[in-house]
Short mmCIF file of C-alpha atoms in Angstrom, two decimals:
data_model
loop_
_atom_site.label_atom_id
_atom_site.label_comp_id
_atom_site.label_asym_id
_atom_site.label_seq_id
_atom_site.Cartn_x
_atom_site.Cartn_y
_atom_site.Cartn_z
CA UNK A 1 98.93 100.87 99.82
CA UNK A 2 101.61 103.17 98.45
CA UNK A 3 101.00 105.09 95.23
CA UNK A 4 103.95 103.42 93.49
CA UNK A 5 102.65 99.99 94.41
CA UNK A 6 99.19 100.82 93.09
CA UNK A 7 100.61 102.14 89.84
CA UNK A 8 102.72 99.06 89.34
CA UNK A 9 99.78 96.68 89.93
CA UNK A 10 97.65 98.63 87.45
CA UNK A 11 100.51 98.49 84.96
CA UNK A 12 100.12 94.72 84.82
CA UNK A 13 96.51 94.83 83.61
CA UNK A 14 95.56 93.67 80.13
CA UNK A 15 94.50 96.44 77.77
CA UNK A 16 92.20 96.44 74.74
CA UNK A 17 93.61 94.43 71.87
CA UNK A 18 91.12 95.81 69.33
CA UNK A 19 89.87 99.16 70.60
CA UNK A 20 86.60 100.37 69.11
CA UNK A 21 86.83 103.88 67.71
CA UNK A 22 83.11 104.62 67.89
CA UNK A 23 83.22 104.06 71.65
CA UNK A 24 86.38 106.13 71.99
CA UNK A 25 88.11 103.29 73.78
CA UNK A 26 91.38 104.63 75.09
CA UNK A 27 92.96 102.83 78.00
CA UNK A 28 93.30 104.76 81.24
CA UNK A 29 97.01 104.43 81.88
CA UNK A 30 98.35 103.27 85.25
CA UNK A 31 99.91 106.67 85.94
CA UNK A 32 96.65 108.60 85.71
CA UNK A 33 94.44 105.86 87.18
CA UNK A 34 96.62 105.41 90.25
CA UNK A 35 96.75 109.16 90.97
CA UNK A 36 93.02 109.50 90.47
CA UNK A 37 92.05 106.81 92.96
CA UNK A 38 94.87 107.55 95.37
CA UNK A 39 93.69 111.15 95.65
CA UNK A 40 90.05 110.09 96.02
CA UNK A 41 90.99 107.90 98.96
CA UNK A 42 93.76 109.81 100.68
CA UNK A 43 92.50 113.37 100.30
CA UNK A 44 88.75 112.75 100.50
CA UNK A 45 88.09 109.28 101.95
CA UNK A 46 85.80 108.39 99.03
CA UNK A 47 86.97 104.84 98.34
CA UNK A 48 87.74 102.57 101.31
CA UNK A 49 84.59 100.81 102.67
CA UNK A 50 82.49 102.51 99.98
CA UNK A 51 80.31 101.38 97.10
CA UNK A 52 82.13 102.55 93.98
CA UNK A 53 80.88 102.43 90.39
CA UNK A 54 83.13 102.69 87.34
CA UNK A 55 81.17 104.17 84.43
CA UNK A 56 82.37 103.11 80.99
CA UNK A 57 84.84 100.84 82.72
CA UNK A 58 86.51 99.51 79.57
CA UNK A 59 89.12 96.97 80.63
CA UNK A 60 88.41 97.89 84.22
CA UNK A 61 91.43 99.89 85.39
CA UNK A 62 89.68 102.46 87.59
CA UNK A 63 87.37 99.93 89.24
CA UNK A 64 90.28 97.62 89.92
CA UNK A 65 92.18 100.54 91.47
CA UNK A 66 89.18 101.23 93.72
CA UNK A 67 89.08 97.58 94.74
CA UNK A 68 92.80 97.61 95.54
CA UNK A 69 92.27 100.63 97.78
CA UNK A 70 89.64 98.85 99.84
CA UNK A 71 86.29 99.69 98.26
CA UNK A 72 83.76 97.27 99.75
CA UNK A 73 81.78 96.82 96.56
CA UNK A 74 82.77 97.82 93.02
CA UNK A 75 80.53 97.78 89.95
CA UNK A 76 81.89 98.30 86.46
CA UNK A 77 79.49 99.27 83.70
CA UNK A 78 80.21 99.24 80.00
CA UNK A 79 78.30 98.84 76.78
CA UNK A 80 80.95 96.63 75.18
CA UNK A 81 80.93 92.89 76.03
CA UNK A 82 84.56 92.34 75.04
CA UNK A 83 85.69 95.06 77.42
CA UNK A 84 83.69 93.51 80.24
CA UNK A 85 85.21 90.12 79.63
CA UNK A 86 88.67 91.63 79.78
CA UNK A 87 87.76 93.61 82.89
CA UNK A 88 86.54 90.41 84.59
CA UNK A 89 89.84 88.71 83.82
CA UNK A 90 91.78 91.68 85.17
CA UNK A 91 89.78 91.66 88.41
CA UNK A 92 90.20 87.91 88.78
CA UNK A 93 93.92 88.18 88.23
CA UNK A 94 94.18 90.50 91.25
CA UNK A 95 91.69 88.44 93.30
CA UNK A 96 89.13 91.23 93.45
CA UNK A 97 85.37 90.62 93.52
CA UNK A 98 83.91 93.14 91.13
CA UNK A 99 80.43 93.07 89.60
CA UNK A 100 80.11 93.97 85.93
CA UNK A 101 76.97 95.06 84.14
CA UNK A 102 76.55 95.50 80.40
CA UNK A 103 74.57 98.66 79.84
CA UNK A 104 74.56 101.94 78.03
CA UNK A 105 75.22 104.58 80.70
CA UNK A 106 72.53 106.78 79.20
CA UNK A 107 69.87 104.11 79.71
CA UNK A 108 70.92 103.02 83.15
CA UNK A 109 68.03 102.23 85.50
CA UNK A 110 69.27 102.70 89.01
CA UNK A 111 68.09 103.43 92.54
CA UNK A 112 70.22 106.37 93.49
CA UNK A 113 70.84 105.91 97.22
CA UNK A 114 73.32 103.07 97.19
CA UNK A 115 76.37 104.17 95.22
CA UNK A 116 78.74 106.44 97.15
CA UNK A 117 81.38 107.27 94.59
CA UNK A 118 81.65 107.14 90.82
CA UNK A 119 84.96 107.06 89.01
CA UNK A 120 85.11 107.38 85.27
CA UNK A 121 87.20 108.17 82.25
CA UNK A 122 84.35 108.98 79.89
CA UNK A 123 84.63 109.23 76.13
CA UNK A 124 85.87 112.77 75.56
CA UNK A 125 83.10 113.33 73.04
CA UNK A 126 85.42 113.96 70.11
CA UNK A 127 83.78 111.24 67.98
CA UNK A 128 80.30 111.46 69.42
CA UNK A 129 79.59 114.97 70.54
CA UNK A 130 78.31 115.30 74.08
CA UNK A 131 79.15 111.75 75.13
CA UNK A 132 81.20 113.00 78.09
CA UNK A 133 78.34 115.19 79.29
CA UNK A 134 75.89 112.28 79.08
CA UNK A 135 78.13 110.33 81.43
CA UNK A 136 78.48 113.24 83.83
CA UNK A 137 74.77 113.89 83.92
CA UNK A 138 73.94 110.30 84.91
CA UNK A 139 76.86 110.07 87.33
CA UNK A 140 75.67 113.10 89.27
CA UNK A 141 72.24 111.50 89.62
CA UNK A 142 73.54 108.14 90.80
CA UNK A 143 76.42 109.06 93.15
CA UNK A 144 75.57 110.16 96.67
CA UNK A 145 79.03 111.33 97.67
CA UNK A 146 81.36 112.22 94.82
CA UNK A 147 82.11 111.82 91.13
CA UNK A 148 85.70 111.68 89.85
CA UNK A 149 86.09 112.19 86.16
CA UNK A 150 88.60 113.12 83.47
CA UNK A 151 87.83 115.79 80.89
CA UNK A 152 89.94 117.63 78.37
CA UNK A 153 91.42 120.77 79.86
CA UNK A 154 90.24 122.68 76.79
CA UNK A 155 86.63 122.06 77.88
CA UNK A 156 87.10 123.23 81.48
CA UNK A 157 84.68 126.17 81.47
CA UNK A 158 82.02 124.20 79.68
CA UNK A 159 82.30 121.26 82.08
CA UNK A 160 82.05 123.51 85.11
CA UNK A 161 79.01 125.36 83.80
CA UNK A 162 77.19 122.18 82.79
CA UNK A 163 77.91 120.45 86.11
CA UNK A 164 76.74 123.34 88.28
CA UNK A 165 73.86 124.67 86.21
CA UNK A 166 72.41 121.65 84.42
CA UNK A 167 73.41 118.59 86.42
CA UNK A 168 72.84 119.92 89.92
CA UNK A 169 76.36 119.57 91.24
CA UNK A 170 76.94 121.50 94.45
CA UNK A 171 80.62 121.78 93.67
CA UNK A 172 82.90 121.12 90.71
CA UNK A 173 86.62 121.39 91.31
CA UNK A 174 89.63 120.58 89.20
CA UNK A 175 91.94 118.66 91.50
CA UNK A 176 94.87 118.56 89.14
CA UNK A 177 95.87 118.75 85.52
CA UNK A 178 97.40 115.64 84.04
CA UNK A 179 99.03 114.67 80.79
CA UNK A 180 97.21 111.90 79.01
CA UNK A 181 99.89 110.08 77.04
CA UNK A 182 97.88 108.69 74.22
CA UNK A 183 99.79 106.09 72.29
CA UNK A 184 98.87 105.68 68.63
CA UNK A 185 95.72 103.62 69.10
CA UNK A 186 93.90 104.05 65.84
CA UNK A 187 94.94 104.28 62.21
CA UNK A 188 93.69 107.83 61.89
CA UNK A 189 96.17 108.99 64.50
CA UNK A 190 98.96 110.62 62.56
CA UNK A 191 101.46 111.05 65.33
CA UNK A 192 102.93 108.12 67.15
CA UNK A 193 102.07 109.56 70.52
CA UNK A 194 100.28 112.69 71.65
CA UNK A 195 100.03 114.42 74.97
CA UNK A 196 96.58 115.70 75.81
CA UNK A 197 96.06 117.93 78.80
CA UNK A 198 93.24 116.54 80.93
CA UNK A 199 91.69 117.72 84.16
CA UNK A 200 90.94 115.44 87.06
CA UNK A 201 87.63 116.68 88.44
CA UNK A 202 85.84 116.05 91.69
CA UNK A 203 82.13 116.80 91.61
CA UNK A 204 79.82 116.69 94.59
CA UNK A 205 76.15 116.03 93.90
CA UNK A 206 73.67 118.42 95.44
CA UNK A 207 71.57 117.71 98.55
CA UNK A 208 73.58 114.66 99.41
CA UNK A 209 76.60 116.57 100.64
CA UNK A 210 78.03 116.13 104.09
CA UNK A 211 79.51 113.31 106.10
CA UNK A 212 77.63 110.07 106.48
CA UNK A 213 75.82 109.44 109.74
CA UNK B 1 76.42 89.67 89.96
CA UNK B 2 75.85 89.94 93.67
CA UNK B 3 72.61 90.97 95.36
CA UNK B 4 73.90 94.37 96.42
CA UNK B 5 74.08 95.22 92.72
CA UNK B 6 70.68 93.63 92.16
CA UNK B 7 69.29 95.87 94.91
CA UNK B 8 70.21 98.97 92.88
CA UNK B 9 69.39 97.92 89.34
CA UNK B 10 66.02 98.48 87.79
CA UNK B 11 64.43 98.00 84.40
CA UNK B 12 64.55 101.22 82.47
CA UNK B 13 62.49 100.27 79.43
CA UNK B 14 60.55 103.17 77.93
CA UNK B 15 57.10 103.45 79.50
CA UNK B 16 57.88 101.24 82.52
CA UNK B 17 56.93 103.05 85.72
CA UNK B 18 58.02 100.50 88.29
CA UNK B 19 61.02 98.51 87.07
CA UNK B 20 62.20 97.50 90.54
CA UNK B 21 63.02 94.93 91.74
CA UNK B 22 64.03 92.79 88.81
CA UNK B 23 62.86 89.20 89.23
CA UNK B 24 65.69 86.69 89.25
CA UNK B 25 65.82 83.48 87.27
CA UNK B 26 68.70 81.53 88.74
CA UNK B 27 70.29 78.76 86.71
CA UNK B 28 73.66 78.79 88.40
CA UNK B 29 74.51 80.42 91.72
CA UNK B 30 78.00 80.41 93.21
CA UNK B 31 79.09 81.44 96.67
CA UNK B 32 82.21 83.58 96.99
CA UNK B 33 83.65 84.20 100.40
CA UNK B 34 84.04 87.86 101.34
CA UNK B 35 85.35 89.25 104.65
CA UNK B 36 82.61 90.54 106.93
CA UNK B 37 82.73 94.30 107.40
CA UNK B 38 80.40 95.35 110.23
CA UNK B 39 80.78 99.08 109.68
CA UNK B 40 79.90 98.73 106.02
CA UNK B 41 76.85 96.57 106.73
CA UNK B 42 75.49 99.01 109.32
CA UNK B 43 75.99 101.89 106.94
CA UNK B 44 74.39 100.01 104.05
CA UNK B 45 71.39 98.62 105.93
CA UNK B 46 69.15 101.73 105.76
CA UNK B 47 69.81 102.06 102.02
CA UNK B 48 68.75 98.51 101.16
CA UNK B 49 65.27 97.64 99.91
CA UNK B 50 64.82 94.80 102.37
CA UNK B 51 61.92 92.98 100.73
CA UNK B 52 63.77 92.89 97.40
CA UNK B 53 66.83 91.42 99.11
CA UNK B 54 64.81 88.75 100.94
CA UNK B 55 62.99 87.74 97.78
CA UNK B 56 66.17 87.73 95.66
CA UNK B 57 68.14 85.65 98.16
CA UNK B 58 65.30 83.09 98.32
CA UNK B 59 65.31 82.75 94.56
CA UNK B 60 69.04 82.11 94.83
CA UNK B 61 68.38 79.30 97.31
CA UNK B 62 69.11 81.13 100.57
CA UNK B 63 66.10 81.39 102.88
CA UNK B 64 67.69 82.57 106.13
CA UNK B 65 66.74 86.26 106.01
CA UNK B 66 63.71 87.34 108.09
CA UNK B 67 60.78 88.97 106.24
CA UNK B 68 60.70 91.96 108.55
CA UNK B 69 63.69 93.41 110.30
CA UNK B 70 64.25 96.05 112.97
CA UNK B 71 67.44 98.13 112.96
CA UNK B 72 68.18 96.76 116.44
CA UNK B 73 68.94 93.45 114.74
CA UNK B 74 72.21 95.01 113.58
CA UNK B 75 73.66 94.32 117.01
CA UNK B 76 73.30 90.60 116.44
CA UNK B 77 76.38 88.94 114.97
CA UNK B 78 74.24 86.09 113.71
CA UNK B 79 71.99 88.48 111.79
CA UNK B 80 74.92 90.44 110.37
CA UNK B 81 76.47 87.22 109.10
CA UNK B 82 73.25 86.32 107.24
CA UNK B 83 72.80 89.83 105.87
CA UNK B 84 76.42 89.82 104.71
CA UNK B 85 76.05 86.42 103.07
CA UNK B 86 72.92 87.41 101.14
CA UNK B 87 74.23 90.81 100.12
CA UNK B 88 77.81 90.05 99.11
CA UNK B 89 78.54 86.33 98.91
CA UNK B 90 75.76 84.96 96.69
CA UNK B 91 76.65 85.42 93.04
CA UNK B 92 74.24 84.93 90.16
CA UNK B 93 76.49 83.33 87.56
CA UNK B 94 73.97 82.19 84.94
CA UNK B 95 70.30 83.04 84.56
CA UNK B 96 68.31 86.17 83.90
CA UNK B 97 66.88 89.34 85.39
CA UNK B 98 63.26 89.92 84.45
CA UNK B 99 61.47 93.26 84.27
CA UNK B 100 58.59 93.08 86.79
CA UNK B 101 56.28 95.10 84.60
CA UNK B 102 56.86 93.83 81.06
CA UNK B 103 58.42 90.41 81.61
CA UNK B 104 61.37 91.33 79.36
CA UNK B 105 64.32 89.05 80.17
CA UNK B 106 67.81 90.43 80.60
CA UNK B 107 70.16 87.44 80.33
CA UNK B 108 72.98 86.92 82.81
CA UNK B 109 76.00 85.12 81.44
CA UNK B 110 79.34 84.51 83.21
CA UNK B 111 78.01 86.67 86.04
CA UNK B 112 77.38 89.68 83.79
CA UNK B 113 73.80 90.87 83.22
CA UNK B 114 73.12 92.27 79.78
CA UNK B 115 70.91 95.29 80.42
CA UNK B 116 71.26 96.72 76.90
CA UNK B 117 67.94 97.99 75.57
CA UNK B 118 66.64 97.49 72.04
CA UNK B 119 66.08 100.61 69.97
CA UNK B 120 62.32 100.56 70.49
CA UNK B 121 62.76 100.27 74.27
CA UNK B 122 64.68 103.52 74.70
#
């Protein structure tokens, strides 16, 4: 599938109608989501025929993108039931079979061997400090191949240090810097639209590195 | 939820030492057709907890998987078809997942298990 085609399919997905501020629900726009998954597949082969989990899936954009690019099994996890319902509808609309689980990422009970790749747009931790690092910590335990995640560019050094020193990543690379066009989602947003610089990261978990046999 | 997901999930209630596999209570099971992908199945086979898959598929009304299985079975198209069906085509639509140690029920509604823990379970 071409990048443009992927982006346009993702552009047709339903987004949150009543986003919840405490969960930092910001939609992952089709521009960023399509580039994220397209890179994961075309530069690293981390999507097609793989088991992919979408942590904090919200209305399901990243998981749907993985499904469109040929992931064999996709699981979306979110704490919010309304998001999961919307995500199910989005998957159905595109005729994708995606499993959804309602769970708090922090309390996830999971055998670690099965999931190859995790894609996520975690809460940036501006409302609840450290939320993004909680996601990353669990993701690096569950994924066997790679974790793709978005983090604010302003936290780059911190993310790298935490991933390598605390969460046992064997590598943590910024693949590209993107602009997150954040439309005015909540009342407390003063400007109509803001551009936030975010990094697209690829992390490799330790001791599971290397091609599959 | 399909049984590949079931094969990874475990109960993570505070104090539980062996939360896997979750017992299934099936009220409604649907079958969704998925294309067979031999490469994926062969790759996945060594990662699957076989006993849990056999037990889970039986509870869902599918009793075709053998109790014990040798990797050489993966050359049999007939076996692959059954493995594929159990792993990816059976969907638990309504019912519950039950913690094997505490008996706590996690309800499954519209195919989505609710694995949220109460405050005193974290």
